C-alpha cells in the first residue's frame, strides 16, 4: 500500500516536472519565434560566425574583377581607380600625411580606417585612397581639411550637428563666458542647471532629470533604473538597434562577452508583443526610433556593403502604430518603455521622438546635440522610476555617479541650446521639416533615375541612407567619388548621410549636383557593370565559397603565434 502511494507520489512529481519543463520549453519557443530571422536577430550565432570568419583579401586582379567583369570593364575600372588615387594624393596630400601619423597611435583611427569597405578590398583601398581624419575648420554647412579643401558636411558629427556648426561654436563660447566665474568646479552645481532641468521637463513631459557624460551612460542608467524598480532582470532591445557600446545593449558582434540578460527581438512583430505580454522577467523595452528608417536591420555601414541588398524605407504611420501598440503592452505589463533619443532627439521635432510619433515613454534618454556641442547624456523620467533609493530599505539603492556629470561648461552650452530651441528662428527650422527633406530626397532621386544611375535615397527627415538598385560588388566605391566631389562623409560612408537643419535649398542643390556628378563618374569608370548572372544572391554565394575555401586552406596552414 505504502509502495503504491510512493509510486503515485513519484508519478505526481514527475508529471509536475514535465508540465513545468513543457511550459519553460513553450516560453523558449515563443522567444525564438519573436527573434528576427536575420543574423542580427540571432546574436549568439552572429558572434560565433564572426569569430570563425577568416581574413582574406583580393589581389590586384581580383580587386577589379570580383564580379567576373570582362577585361574591357576591368581596364576602365583600373583607369578610374588610378585617376582617383592621383586626385587623392595631390588634393588631400597634407591631410593624408598628418592623418597617417595620427593613426599610428590612435587606435580608434586604425579601427575606423580598417572598416570603411568590405574587408576583402580594404588593404588596397587604404593604400591608394587613404581617407583624411583631420579637419581645421567648419563654417556654415561646410568643413575644411588641412589642405584647405572645403567639403559639404554630410557626416553631421555623428548626429550632434542639428542647427549648424556656427550655432554650437556660439553656444560653447557664450556658455563658457556665463560660467567662467565658477570654472570647472565639480560636485556642486552651477545654478544654470535649474533652468536646464525645467526646460527638459517641459520638453520631455517627464518629472525628473539626471545628467551623464555620454549617451551610452544615459542608456546604462535608464536600464539600471528599470531593473531596480521592476525587480526584473531582462531588457528587450530590438534587432539591429544601436544604443551605445555598453555590453548589455550590444549582445552581438563587437562585444567579447554574451549578454545573458538581454533579449534581442524583432521589431514590428506580433510574436514580440506576445512575449512582452507573457514573460515575467522583462524589466524594460529599449526603442531607438531611428530604426523606423530600417526596422530590424543593423545600423548600416559601407563595410557591410557586399552587394546591393541594403534597403530602407521609412513608413511613419506604420512605425507610429507599432510604437503605440508597444506602449499599450508595456503599460499592461508594468514594463518600462525607454525611448533612446540620443540620436534622433531634437532632430525630428523640438519635442523629440515622443512628440514626433505622439507616444509618451516612461524614461527617455537624450545626448549628442543637447550638450550644445559638448559631451552629454541625459535621462528624463517619471518621478517614481527615477528614484535611486527606497525609504523603507536604506541599503537598497540604485547607484549612479560620474565625475564629470553636470559639468558647468556643459550645462552652460546646454542652456544655450535649450533656450535657442524656443526661439522663433529655431522653431522655424522645424516648420514643414519632413516635407522639405522628403521633397529634396525626391528631387535627387528623380535626377539619379533620369541619369539611369543605380542609386536611390531613403530618408527619415534629414537622415538619409543611400541604397543601390542594381546588384553590384562595388557600391562602397561611391563614398570615394563623393569625397572627390567635395562631400564629407563619416566612416560608415554612404550608409548614413546626416544633414544639419540649416541647409538651405541652394546648399542642398550644390550637394545634389555633386552627388549626381560623383555617381556619374563611378558609372563612367564601370564599377556598376552588370550582367544577368550578377544577382545579390549570386554575390553572397561567391563570398560564401571564398570563405569556406579560405577556412579549409587556413586549417592546413601552421598556426601563427
Ligand atoms: C540611439 C543611441 N543611443 C546611444 C548612443 C551612444 O551615445 P554616445 O556615443 O554619446 O555614448 C548613440 C550613439 O550614436 C545612439 O545613436
XYZ file of C-alpha atoms and ligand atoms in Angstrom:
577
model
C 0.000 0.000 0.000
C 2.815 2.304 1.065
C 4.727 1.330 -2.090
C 1.722 2.206 -4.240
C 1.386 5.600 -2.532
C 5.081 6.352 -3.063
C 4.879 5.355 -6.697
C 1.822 7.508 -7.101
C 3.577 10.460 -5.471
C 6.590 9.965 -7.706
C 4.374 9.955 -10.777
C 2.806 13.142 -9.488
C 6.171 14.845 -9.058
C 7.274 13.581 -12.467
C 4.118 14.885 -14.120
C 4.502 18.272 -12.431
C 8.154 18.447 -13.501
C 7.183 17.516 -17.037
C 4.449 20.155 -17.100
C 6.891 22.780 -15.809
C 9.507 21.913 -18.374
C 6.855 21.935 -21.106
C 5.871 25.443 -20.044
C 9.541 26.520 -19.975
C 10.063 24.933 -23.367
C 6.980 26.672 -24.685
C 8.240 30.026 -23.419
C 11.636 29.426 -25.029
C 9.915 28.552 -28.280
C 7.912 31.766 -28.121
C 11.130 33.686 -27.567
C 12.683 32.040 -30.613
C 9.649 32.910 -32.678
C 9.962 36.537 -31.622
C 13.517 36.746 -32.960
C 14.129 38.281 -36.324
C 15.096 35.750 -38.981
C 18.297 37.595 -39.866
C 21.707 37.032 -38.324
C 21.341 40.334 -36.452
C 18.332 38.737 -34.750
C 20.454 35.818 -33.510
C 23.224 37.497 -31.595
C 24.932 34.378 -30.257
C 25.088 32.751 -33.631
C 26.333 36.015 -35.145
C 29.150 36.161 -32.602
C 30.125 32.554 -33.291
C 30.116 33.062 -37.047
C 32.045 36.314 -36.734
C 34.697 34.533 -34.680
C 35.010 31.853 -37.370
C 35.191 34.243 -40.328
C 38.734 34.074 -41.720
C 40.516 37.075 -43.167
C 41.422 37.010 -46.797
C 41.860 39.720 -49.368
C 41.828 40.196 -53.099
C 44.961 40.583 -55.131
C 45.298 43.337 -57.755
C 43.414 41.341 -60.407
C 40.576 40.098 -58.267
C 40.158 43.552 -56.740
C 38.893 44.831 -60.084
C 37.067 41.702 -61.224
C 35.400 40.272 -58.124
C 32.107 40.234 -60.028
C 33.541 38.425 -63.044
C 33.574 41.544 -65.231
C 35.199 41.207 -68.681
C 38.667 42.620 -69.457
C 37.467 45.883 -71.041
C 35.445 46.713 -67.911
C 38.390 45.859 -65.669
C 40.553 48.228 -67.738
C 38.046 51.068 -67.243
C 37.980 50.413 -63.505
C 41.760 50.370 -63.278
C 41.995 53.676 -65.101
C 39.282 55.219 -62.900
C 40.970 53.951 -59.741
C 44.321 55.379 -60.844
C 42.696 58.763 -61.584
C 41.045 58.817 -58.184
C 44.289 57.777 -56.461
C 46.153 60.636 -58.152
C 43.477 63.107 -57.171
C 43.524 61.965 -53.524
C 47.340 62.089 -53.362
C 47.538 65.615 -54.705
C 44.390 67.285 -53.418
C 44.464 65.790 -49.893
C 48.251 65.427 -49.516
C 48.781 67.165 -46.169
C 45.584 65.861 -44.608
C 46.502 62.308 -45.546
C 50.084 62.650 -44.333
C 49.106 64.013 -40.917
C 46.192 61.546 -40.575
C 48.544 58.621 -41.190
C 50.862 59.998 -38.499
C 47.949 60.267 -36.064
C 46.661 56.800 -36.898
C 49.920 55.222 -35.810
C 48.998 55.885 -32.199
C 45.229 56.449 -32.187
C 43.659 53.012 -32.085
C 40.219 54.378 -32.917
C 41.553 55.659 -36.244
C 43.085 52.284 -37.014
C 39.706 50.689 -36.373
C 37.573 53.089 -38.425
C 40.211 53.104 -41.181
C 40.029 49.338 -41.484
C 36.225 49.225 -41.661
C 35.268 51.625 -44.429
C 34.815 48.971 -47.105
C 34.315 45.164 -47.185
C 37.449 43.566 -45.774
C 38.453 41.773 -48.980
C 39.055 45.171 -50.610
C 40.229 47.060 -47.561
C 44.028 46.935 -47.762
C 44.191 48.065 -51.376
C 41.725 50.890 -50.711
C 43.644 52.044 -47.649
C 46.897 52.058 -49.570
C 45.543 54.001 -52.535
C 42.581 56.020 -51.315
C 43.507 56.958 -47.761
C 40.826 58.991 -46.029
C 41.920 62.004 -44.060
C 40.719 62.140 -40.478
C 41.823 65.679 -39.669
C 39.987 68.942 -40.276
C 40.942 72.509 -39.455
C 37.686 74.468 -39.655
C 33.913 74.436 -40.003
C 31.720 77.168 -41.402
C 28.042 77.176 -42.383
C 27.363 73.688 -43.716
C 30.974 73.047 -44.674
C 34.163 71.701 -43.120
C 37.734 72.385 -44.279
C 40.615 69.910 -44.285
C 44.311 70.620 -43.725
C 44.860 71.249 -47.440
C 42.223 73.970 -47.453
C 39.587 71.875 -49.287
C 36.036 72.772 -48.284
C 33.519 69.922 -48.138
C 29.784 70.000 -47.648
C 29.366 68.185 -44.369
C 27.154 65.101 -44.588
C 28.714 63.435 -41.554
C 26.846 65.654 -39.099
C 29.275 64.932 -36.249
C 27.524 61.627 -35.504
C 24.226 63.456 -35.270
C 25.341 66.210 -32.900
C 25.064 68.862 -35.591
C 21.374 69.752 -35.853
C 21.489 73.555 -36.043
C 24.784 74.105 -37.879
C 28.333 74.372 -36.532
C 28.255 78.121 -36.117
C 25.407 77.769 -33.672
C 27.384 75.317 -31.480
C 30.519 77.456 -31.622
C 28.452 80.350 -30.315
C 26.753 78.181 -27.674
C 30.087 76.968 -26.314
C 31.608 80.449 -26.346
C 28.666 82.261 -24.748
C 28.123 79.402 -22.307
C 31.764 79.397 -21.207
C 31.572 83.119 -20.525
C 28.465 82.658 -18.373
C 30.073 80.054 -16.087
C 33.599 81.433 -16.148
C 33.392 82.738 -12.591
C 32.745 79.247 -11.233
C 35.012 77.487 -13.710
C 35.345 73.693 -13.760
C 34.144 73.121 -10.204
C 32.513 69.705 -9.933
C 30.286 68.120 -7.311
C 28.404 71.329 -6.559
C 26.352 72.687 -9.446
C 26.203 75.961 -11.285
C 22.680 77.400 -10.817
C 22.118 77.249 -14.573
C 21.307 73.593 -14.019
C 17.940 74.579 -12.556
C 16.764 76.214 -15.757
C 18.034 73.254 -17.760
C 16.002 70.806 -15.714
C 12.895 72.991 -16.044
C 13.248 73.171 -19.804
C 13.987 69.457 -20.089
C 10.913 68.612 -18.040
C 8.807 70.687 -20.390
C 10.301 69.119 -23.500
C 10.210 65.534 -22.306
C 6.917 65.736 -20.407
C 8.700 63.860 -17.589
C 9.163 64.727 -13.918
C 12.873 64.365 -13.219
C 16.228 64.565 -14.933
C 19.676 63.038 -14.436
C 22.841 64.153 -16.184
C 25.582 61.881 -17.505
C 28.597 62.172 -19.739
C 27.573 60.263 -22.836
C 24.599 58.655 -24.492
C 25.959 55.227 -23.577
C 25.916 56.119 -19.901
C 22.430 57.579 -20.080
C 21.176 54.296 -21.547
C 23.036 52.307 -18.844
C 21.354 54.338 -16.166
C 17.875 54.111 -17.708
C 18.129 50.318 -17.908
C 19.546 50.071 -14.392
C 16.651 52.123 -13.027
C 14.140 49.947 -14.867
C 15.673 46.793 -13.389
C 15.808 48.316 -9.915
C 12.195 49.376 -9.837
C 10.620 46.377 -11.553
C 12.929 43.888 -9.815
C 13.082 42.050 -13.098
C 16.231 41.060 -14.913
C 15.892 41.371 -18.668
C 15.988 44.182 -21.110
C 14.468 43.883 -24.538
C 16.225 45.587 -27.392
C 15.201 45.357 -30.996
C 17.129 43.629 -33.706
C 19.708 45.947 -35.261
C 19.166 48.882 -32.909
C 22.208 50.750 -31.608
C 22.139 52.050 -28.051
C 25.816 52.783 -27.417
C 28.589 50.330 -26.731
C 27.738 49.091 -23.227
C 27.730 45.268 -23.149
C 24.069 44.652 -22.255
C 22.815 46.634 -25.248
C 25.387 45.181 -27.607
C 24.968 41.457 -27.232
C 26.221 40.542 -30.698
C 29.327 41.236 -32.735
C 31.658 43.741 -31.107
C 31.258 42.572 -27.527
C 33.591 39.770 -26.399
C 31.056 38.532 -23.827
C 27.490 37.335 -24.317
C 24.784 39.461 -22.707
C 22.805 36.957 -20.679
C 20.103 39.337 -19.555
C 19.206 40.797 -22.922
C 16.544 39.615 -25.325
C 17.002 40.776 -28.896
C 13.556 40.624 -30.502
C 12.054 41.521 -33.845
C 10.540 44.963 -34.178
C 7.038 45.467 -35.602
C 6.204 41.857 -34.738
C 3.139 40.214 -33.175
C 5.346 37.489 -31.694
C 7.333 40.141 -29.838
C 4.156 41.635 -28.385
C 3.142 38.138 -27.289
C 6.471 37.644 -25.498
C 6.085 41.004 -23.758
C 2.577 40.047 -22.700
C 3.527 36.667 -21.293
C 7.025 36.739 -19.802
C 7.599 37.894 -16.249
C 11.303 38.685 -16.376
C 11.219 41.737 -18.672
C 12.162 44.987 -16.945
C 12.227 47.309 -19.937
C 11.960 47.716 -23.659
C 14.505 49.973 -25.356
C 13.444 51.691 -28.547
C 15.758 53.622 -30.820
C 13.274 55.492 -33.041
C 15.919 55.840 -35.745
C 15.119 52.192 -36.511
C 11.906 53.410 -38.140
C 14.111 54.031 -41.171
C 15.168 50.365 -41.347
C 13.344 48.214 -38.787
C 15.278 45.114 -37.714
C 18.356 45.974 -39.757
C 21.625 46.916 -38.074
C 22.882 50.469 -38.378
C 24.135 50.347 -41.951
C 27.772 50.749 -42.843
C 29.570 50.576 -46.170
C 31.954 47.974 -44.766
C 28.993 45.569 -44.929
C 28.008 46.707 -48.411
C 28.981 43.452 -50.100
C 26.087 43.572 -52.576
C 23.051 45.790 -53.227
C 20.719 44.235 -50.665
C 20.765 47.280 -48.367
C 17.209 48.503 -48.304
C 15.469 51.154 -46.334
C 12.103 52.886 -46.282
C 10.529 54.964 -43.564
C 6.795 54.433 -43.081
C 5.899 56.931 -40.390
C 2.295 55.739 -39.970
C 3.240 52.078 -39.627
C 6.045 52.852 -37.182
C 3.753 55.119 -35.136
C 1.156 52.340 -34.920
C 3.853 49.948 -33.735
C 5.086 52.328 -31.028
C 1.522 52.854 -29.808
C 0.926 49.119 -29.513
C 4.222 48.736 -27.717
C 3.154 51.491 -25.324
C -0.110 49.662 -24.588
C 1.546 46.323 -23.891
C 4.259 47.878 -21.698
C 1.578 49.694 -19.679
C -0.453 46.491 -19.292
C 2.575 44.520 -18.082
C 4.378 47.104 -15.966
C 7.347 47.055 -18.365
C 9.340 50.279 -18.519
C 9.256 51.734 -22.017
C 12.502 53.586 -22.730
C 12.857 55.824 -25.765
C 16.515 56.178 -26.591
C 16.502 59.553 -28.306
C 20.237 60.095 -28.078
C 20.401 60.224 -31.859
C 17.001 61.416 -33.064
C 16.025 63.690 -30.172
C 15.656 67.308 -31.379
C 16.272 66.210 -34.963
C 12.742 65.205 -35.894
C 10.825 67.697 -33.751
C 11.639 70.141 -30.937
C 9.940 67.729 -28.526
C 11.905 64.785 -29.885
C 10.573 61.406 -30.985
C 7.889 61.442 -28.295
C 6.346 64.482 -29.964
C 7.055 63.290 -33.494
C 5.353 59.909 -33.019
C 2.848 61.052 -30.401
C 3.875 58.397 -27.875
C 4.965 59.059 -24.302
C 7.695 56.794 -22.885
C 8.418 56.096 -19.192
C 12.082 57.023 -19.484
C 13.752 58.993 -22.249
C 17.456 59.278 -22.946
C 18.975 62.217 -24.804
C 22.522 63.115 -25.736
C 24.570 64.416 -28.647
C 23.105 67.773 -29.736
C 21.583 68.528 -26.337
C 25.061 69.334 -24.980
C 25.210 72.393 -27.241
C 28.387 70.979 -28.789
C 29.861 69.402 -25.629
C 29.619 65.761 -24.448
C 26.377 64.793 -22.739
C 23.917 62.072 -21.782
C 20.594 62.743 -20.080
C 17.817 60.613 -18.636
C 14.348 62.072 -18.109
C 11.665 60.042 -16.423
C 8.675 59.666 -14.198
C 9.370 60.502 -10.563
C 8.876 57.002 -9.191
C 11.176 55.492 -11.779
C 13.984 57.998 -11.317
C 14.306 57.448 -7.569
C 17.576 55.739 -6.599
C 16.839 54.576 -3.054
C 13.996 53.120 -1.011
C 12.679 54.886 2.049
C 12.000 51.575 3.801
C 15.277 49.810 2.837
C 18.224 52.169 3.386
C 20.808 49.853 1.829
C 18.773 49.014 -1.260
C 19.995 51.652 -3.668
C 20.458 52.098 -7.396
C 23.885 53.655 -7.693
C 24.914 56.074 -10.421
C 27.627 58.719 -10.299
C 30.148 60.211 -12.697
C 32.928 62.711 -12.026
C 32.063 64.994 -14.910
C 28.257 64.771 -14.629
C 26.679 68.238 -14.711
C 29.941 69.931 -15.657
C 29.315 73.706 -15.546
C 30.582 74.284 -19.083
C 28.354 71.532 -20.447
C 25.369 72.852 -18.502
C 26.011 76.297 -19.931
C 26.286 75.139 -23.546
C 23.172 73.022 -22.979
C 21.377 76.050 -21.649
C 22.249 77.952 -24.818
C 20.856 75.062 -26.832
C 17.648 74.760 -24.827
C 16.988 78.500 -24.883
C 17.679 78.663 -28.608
C 15.262 75.806 -29.205
C 12.412 78.048 -28.055
C 13.261 80.970 -30.303
C 11.092 81.648 -33.368
C 14.210 81.348 -35.520
C 14.888 77.743 -34.444
C 11.221 76.811 -34.313
C 11.046 77.931 -37.946
C 13.634 75.286 -38.849
C 11.154 72.617 -37.802
C 8.305 74.070 -39.876
C 7.496 71.617 -42.685
C 10.755 69.870 -41.917
C 9.723 66.467 -43.245
C 8.099 67.968 -46.339
C 11.264 69.899 -47.099
C 13.556 66.908 -46.768
C 11.172 64.477 -48.450
C 10.961 66.861 -51.413
C 14.762 67.170 -51.531
C 15.160 63.387 -51.475
C 12.531 63.031 -54.213
C 14.265 65.644 -56.358
C 17.628 63.943 -56.076
C 16.094 60.518 -56.704
C 14.419 61.842 -59.850
C 17.726 63.200 -61.119
C 19.507 59.917 -60.378
C 16.758 57.939 -62.107
C 16.776 60.275 -65.130
C 20.506 59.668 -65.489
C 19.949 55.904 -65.221
C 22.151 55.702 -62.127
C 21.560 52.725 -59.808
C 21.352 54.787 -56.625
C 18.330 55.739 -54.548
C 17.962 57.719 -51.346
C 15.756 56.615 -48.448
C 15.176 59.180 -45.733
C 13.692 59.860 -42.353
C 13.514 63.620 -42.407
C 17.118 64.862 -42.755
C 18.636 61.420 -42.024
C 19.477 59.637 -45.242
C 20.564 56.176 -46.316
C 21.946 55.555 -49.783
C 20.553 52.388 -51.343
C 21.633 50.690 -54.547
C 19.223 49.355 -57.125
C 21.476 47.196 -59.322
C 23.351 44.186 -57.918
C 26.995 45.142 -57.558
C 30.063 44.296 -55.511
C 31.423 47.836 -55.741
C 28.794 50.160 -54.282
C 31.214 51.074 -51.482
C 33.345 52.869 -54.085
C 30.746 55.649 -54.265
C 31.993 57.126 -50.977
C 35.393 57.810 -52.612
C 33.817 59.531 -55.614
C 31.648 61.609 -53.259
C 34.716 62.776 -51.317
C 36.421 63.643 -54.582
C 33.403 65.864 -55.337
C 33.800 67.649 -52.013
C 31.227 65.849 -49.871
C 32.403 64.855 -46.381
C 31.100 61.532 -45.066
C 31.625 59.737 -41.768
C 33.481 56.423 -41.594
C 30.278 54.475 -42.349
C 30.331 56.047 -45.806
C 27.098 56.265 -47.777
C 25.245 54.295 -45.105
C 24.260 57.422 -43.241
C 24.148 60.980 -44.505
C 23.267 63.403 -41.731
C 22.205 66.875 -42.813
C 22.026 69.737 -40.365
C 18.743 71.622 -40.499
C 20.395 74.858 -41.629
C 20.951 73.509 -45.144
C 19.306 75.990 -47.496
C 17.823 74.980 -50.833
C 20.918 76.413 -52.527
C 23.253 74.407 -50.253
C 21.243 71.326 -50.925
C 21.247 71.816 -54.695
C 25.039 72.129 -54.581
C 25.196 68.815 -52.716
C 22.775 67.211 -55.175
C 24.869 68.389 -58.156
C 27.988 66.918 -56.611
C 26.207 63.707 -55.693
C 24.993 63.190 -59.251
C 28.445 64.079 -60.641
C 30.069 61.504 -58.324
C 27.617 58.777 -59.304
C 28.119 59.589 -62.991
C 31.893 59.349 -62.603
C 31.510 55.995 -60.885
C 29.241 54.771 -63.693
C 31.707 56.065 -66.297
C 34.505 54.129 -64.576
C 32.371 50.979 -64.941
C 32.111 49.931 -61.293
C 28.390 49.300 -61.793
C 28.893 46.978 -64.751
C 26.296 44.277 -64.536
C 25.121 41.172 -66.321
C 22.159 38.887 -65.776
C 24.148 36.397 -63.693
C 25.111 39.034 -61.150
C 22.342 38.904 -58.560
C 22.616 39.721 -54.861
C 22.158 36.017 -54.168
C 24.956 35.063 -56.561
C 27.269 37.607 -54.928
C 26.575 36.177 -51.474
C 27.123 32.652 -52.791
C 30.501 33.631 -54.245
C 31.608 35.181 -50.959
C 30.426 32.136 -49.041
C 32.517 29.889 -51.307
C 35.561 32.110 -50.792
C 35.114 31.968 -47.031
C 34.745 28.188 -46.984
C 37.765 27.751 -49.238
C 39.760 30.070 -47.029
C 38.733 28.161 -43.901
C 39.748 24.845 -45.416
C 43.008 26.257 -46.695
C 43.785 28.066 -43.443
C 43.378 24.805 -41.473
C 46.261 23.290 -43.342
C 48.498 26.239 -42.565
C 50.676 26.127 -39.436
C 49.283 28.403 -36.733
C 50.970 31.764 -36.437
C 51.859 32.962 -32.931
C 20.479 55.802 -30.111
C 21.821 55.932 -29.480
N 21.969 55.644 -28.181
C 23.144 55.773 -27.558
C 24.254 56.200 -28.234
C 25.566 56.339 -27.530
O 25.872 57.666 -27.333
P 27.405 58.102 -27.050
O 28.145 57.850 -28.313
O 27.308 59.545 -26.668
O 27.882 57.236 -25.929
C 24.155 56.516 -29.580
C 25.333 56.958 -30.334
O 25.366 57.016 -31.533
C 22.908 56.377 -30.232
O 22.760 56.656 -31.534
